[in-house]
Short mmCIF file of C-alpha atoms in Angstrom, two decimals:
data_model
loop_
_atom_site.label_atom_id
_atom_site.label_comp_id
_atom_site.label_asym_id
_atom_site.label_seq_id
_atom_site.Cartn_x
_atom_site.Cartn_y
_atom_site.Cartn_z
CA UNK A 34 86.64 128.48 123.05
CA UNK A 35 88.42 127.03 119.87
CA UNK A 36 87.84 127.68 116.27
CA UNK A 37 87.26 124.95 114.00
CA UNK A 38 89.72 127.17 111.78
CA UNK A 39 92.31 128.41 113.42
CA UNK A 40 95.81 127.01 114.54
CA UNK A 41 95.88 125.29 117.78
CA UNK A 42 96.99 127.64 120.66
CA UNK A 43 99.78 127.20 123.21
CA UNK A 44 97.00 126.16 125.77
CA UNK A 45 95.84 123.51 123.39
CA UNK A 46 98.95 121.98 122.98
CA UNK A 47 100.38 121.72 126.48
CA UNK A 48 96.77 119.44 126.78
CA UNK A 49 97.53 117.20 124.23
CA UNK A 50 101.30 116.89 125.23
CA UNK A 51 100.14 116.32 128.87
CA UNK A 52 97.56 113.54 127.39
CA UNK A 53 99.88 111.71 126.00
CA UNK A 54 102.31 111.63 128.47
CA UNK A 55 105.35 114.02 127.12
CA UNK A 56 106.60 117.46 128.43
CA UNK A 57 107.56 118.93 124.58
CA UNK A 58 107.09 118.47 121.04
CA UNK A 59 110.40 116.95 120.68
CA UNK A 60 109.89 114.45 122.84
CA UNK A 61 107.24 112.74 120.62
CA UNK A 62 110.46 112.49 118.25
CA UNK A 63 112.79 111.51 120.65
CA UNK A 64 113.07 107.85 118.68
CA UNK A 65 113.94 109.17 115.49
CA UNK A 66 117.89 110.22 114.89
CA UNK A 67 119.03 113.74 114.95
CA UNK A 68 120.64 113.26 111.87
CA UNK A 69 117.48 112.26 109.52
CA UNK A 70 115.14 114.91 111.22
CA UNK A 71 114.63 117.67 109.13
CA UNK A 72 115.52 121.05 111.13
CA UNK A 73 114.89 123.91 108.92
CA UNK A 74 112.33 126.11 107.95
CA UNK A 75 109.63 124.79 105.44
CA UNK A 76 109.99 126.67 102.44
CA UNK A 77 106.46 127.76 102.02
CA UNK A 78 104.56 130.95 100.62
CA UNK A 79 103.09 132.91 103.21
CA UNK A 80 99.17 132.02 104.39
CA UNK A 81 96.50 133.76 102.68
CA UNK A 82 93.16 134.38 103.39
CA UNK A 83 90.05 132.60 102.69
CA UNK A 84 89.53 134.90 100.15
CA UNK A 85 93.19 134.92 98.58
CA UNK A 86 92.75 131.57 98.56
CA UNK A 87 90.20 130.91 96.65
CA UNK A 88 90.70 132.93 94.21
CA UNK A 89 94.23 130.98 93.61
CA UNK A 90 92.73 128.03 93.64
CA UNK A 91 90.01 129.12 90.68
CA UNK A 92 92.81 130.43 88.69
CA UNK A 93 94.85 126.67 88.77
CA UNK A 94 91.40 125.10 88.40
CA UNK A 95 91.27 127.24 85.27
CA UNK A 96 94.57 126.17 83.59
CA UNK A 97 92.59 122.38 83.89
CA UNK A 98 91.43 120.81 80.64
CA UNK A 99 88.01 119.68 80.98
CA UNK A 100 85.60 117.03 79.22
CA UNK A 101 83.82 119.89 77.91
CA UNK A 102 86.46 121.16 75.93
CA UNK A 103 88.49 118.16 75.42
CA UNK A 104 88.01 114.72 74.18
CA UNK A 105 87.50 112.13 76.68
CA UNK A 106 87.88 108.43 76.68
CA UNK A 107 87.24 107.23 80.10
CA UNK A 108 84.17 106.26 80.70
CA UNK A 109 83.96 103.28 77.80
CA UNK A 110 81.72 105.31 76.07
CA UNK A 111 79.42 106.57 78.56
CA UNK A 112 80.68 109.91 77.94
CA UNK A 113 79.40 113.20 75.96
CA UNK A 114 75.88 113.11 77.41
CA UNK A 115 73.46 115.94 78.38
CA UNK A 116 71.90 115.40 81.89
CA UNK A 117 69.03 117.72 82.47
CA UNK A 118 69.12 119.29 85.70
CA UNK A 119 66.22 118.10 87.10
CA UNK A 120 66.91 114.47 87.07
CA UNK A 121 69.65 115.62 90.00
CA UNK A 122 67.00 116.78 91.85
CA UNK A 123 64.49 114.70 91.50
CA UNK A 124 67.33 111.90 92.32
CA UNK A 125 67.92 113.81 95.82
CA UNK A 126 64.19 113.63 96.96
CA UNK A 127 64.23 111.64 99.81
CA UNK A 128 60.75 109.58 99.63
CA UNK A 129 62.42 107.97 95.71
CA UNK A 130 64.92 106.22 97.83
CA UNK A 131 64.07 103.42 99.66
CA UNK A 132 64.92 103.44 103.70
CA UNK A 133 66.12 99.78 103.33
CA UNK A 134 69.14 99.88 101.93
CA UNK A 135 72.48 102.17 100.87
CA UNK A 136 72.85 101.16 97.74
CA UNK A 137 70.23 102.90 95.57
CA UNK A 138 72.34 102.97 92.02
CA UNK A 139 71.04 106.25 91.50
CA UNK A 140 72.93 107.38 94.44
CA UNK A 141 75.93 105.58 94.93
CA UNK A 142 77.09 104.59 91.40
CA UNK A 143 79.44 107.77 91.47
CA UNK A 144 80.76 106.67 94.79
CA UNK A 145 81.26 102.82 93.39
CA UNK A 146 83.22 104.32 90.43
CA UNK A 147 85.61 105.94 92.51
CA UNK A 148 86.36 103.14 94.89
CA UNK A 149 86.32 100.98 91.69
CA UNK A 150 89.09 103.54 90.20
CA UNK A 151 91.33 103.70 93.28
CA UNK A 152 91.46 100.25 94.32
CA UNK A 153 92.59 99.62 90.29
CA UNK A 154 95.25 102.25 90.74
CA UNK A 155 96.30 100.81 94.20
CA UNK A 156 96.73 97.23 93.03
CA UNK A 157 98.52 98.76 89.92
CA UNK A 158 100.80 100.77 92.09
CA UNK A 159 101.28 97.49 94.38
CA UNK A 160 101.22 94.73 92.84
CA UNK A 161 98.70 93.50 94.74
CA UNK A 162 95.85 91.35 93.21
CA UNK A 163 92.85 92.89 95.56
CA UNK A 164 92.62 96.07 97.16
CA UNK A 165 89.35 97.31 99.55
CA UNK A 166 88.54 100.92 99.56
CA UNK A 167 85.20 100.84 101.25
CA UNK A 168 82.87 99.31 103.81
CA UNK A 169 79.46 100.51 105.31
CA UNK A 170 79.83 100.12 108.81
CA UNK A 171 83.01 99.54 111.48
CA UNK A 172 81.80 95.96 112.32
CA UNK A 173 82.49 95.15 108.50
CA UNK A 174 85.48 96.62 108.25
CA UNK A 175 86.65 94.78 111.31
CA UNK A 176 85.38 91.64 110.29
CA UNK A 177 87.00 92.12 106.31
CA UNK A 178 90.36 92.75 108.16
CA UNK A 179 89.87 89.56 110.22
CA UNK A 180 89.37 87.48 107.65
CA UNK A 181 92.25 89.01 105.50
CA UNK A 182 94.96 88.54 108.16
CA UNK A 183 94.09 84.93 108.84
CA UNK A 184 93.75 83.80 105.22
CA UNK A 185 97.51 85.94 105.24
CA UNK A 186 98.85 83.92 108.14
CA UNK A 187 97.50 80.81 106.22
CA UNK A 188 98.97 81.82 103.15
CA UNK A 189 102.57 82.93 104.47
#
């Protein structure tokens, strides 16, 4: 039996090895030069525990400026509001959504933002003109990256 949080175990391995066809780790880095692989020892603290660890991660979280101590200007305004906490829930109740469609505002505008944000940041960081971060289904997604390599070939 494995546990979804534990480390693989030597058993484990040799079956995905054997899977894939190789007797050893290093021979799924056979291709690579000996001279750019990195042999050592990762220099890395020692594991903690569950508990260890969240406890570190609160006290980084902590050092973190926040919008409710600091001034924020993201947002274009829409910032520096109170939300009571029942429009959350009410928002959650299943029957106010409709069963038609995935794009209930209430829902997904948080979600939008974000992909909105990081495909900005990606075509800054590129140079590209578009970037996609989402699609609802596979067969979109495989038909959005269809189109985009033909109208590449075509453009190239």
């Amino acid at each position: 039996m494995t546990h979804p949080y534990l480390s693989l175990t030597d058993a484990d391995r040799e079956a995905m090895l054997e899977t894939i066809g190789v007797d050893t780790i290093d021979d799924l880095f056979c291709d690579i030069p000996a001279g750019v692989r990195f042999g050592g020892a990762l220099g890395l603290d020692p594991p903690l525990t569950e508990q260890e660890l969240t406890r570190q991660l609160e006290s980084l979280a902590a050092r973190n400026a926040d919008t409710s101590g600091e001034l924020s200007f993201l947002g274009a305004g829409i910032y520096d509001h109170y939300v009571p906490a029942v429009v959350d829930a009410v928002l959650q109740r299943g029957e106010l959504l409709t069963a038609y469609t995935p794009y209930q505002p209430e829902m997904s505008q948080g979600v939008l933002q974000a992909i909105f944000e990081y495909q900005t940041v990606i075509c800054e960081l590129t140079g590209m003109d578009v970037s996609n971060a989402s699609g609802y289904d596979g067969t979109t997604v495989a038909a959005d990256a269809r189109s985009t390599r033909r109208a590449v070939r075509r453009s190239s």
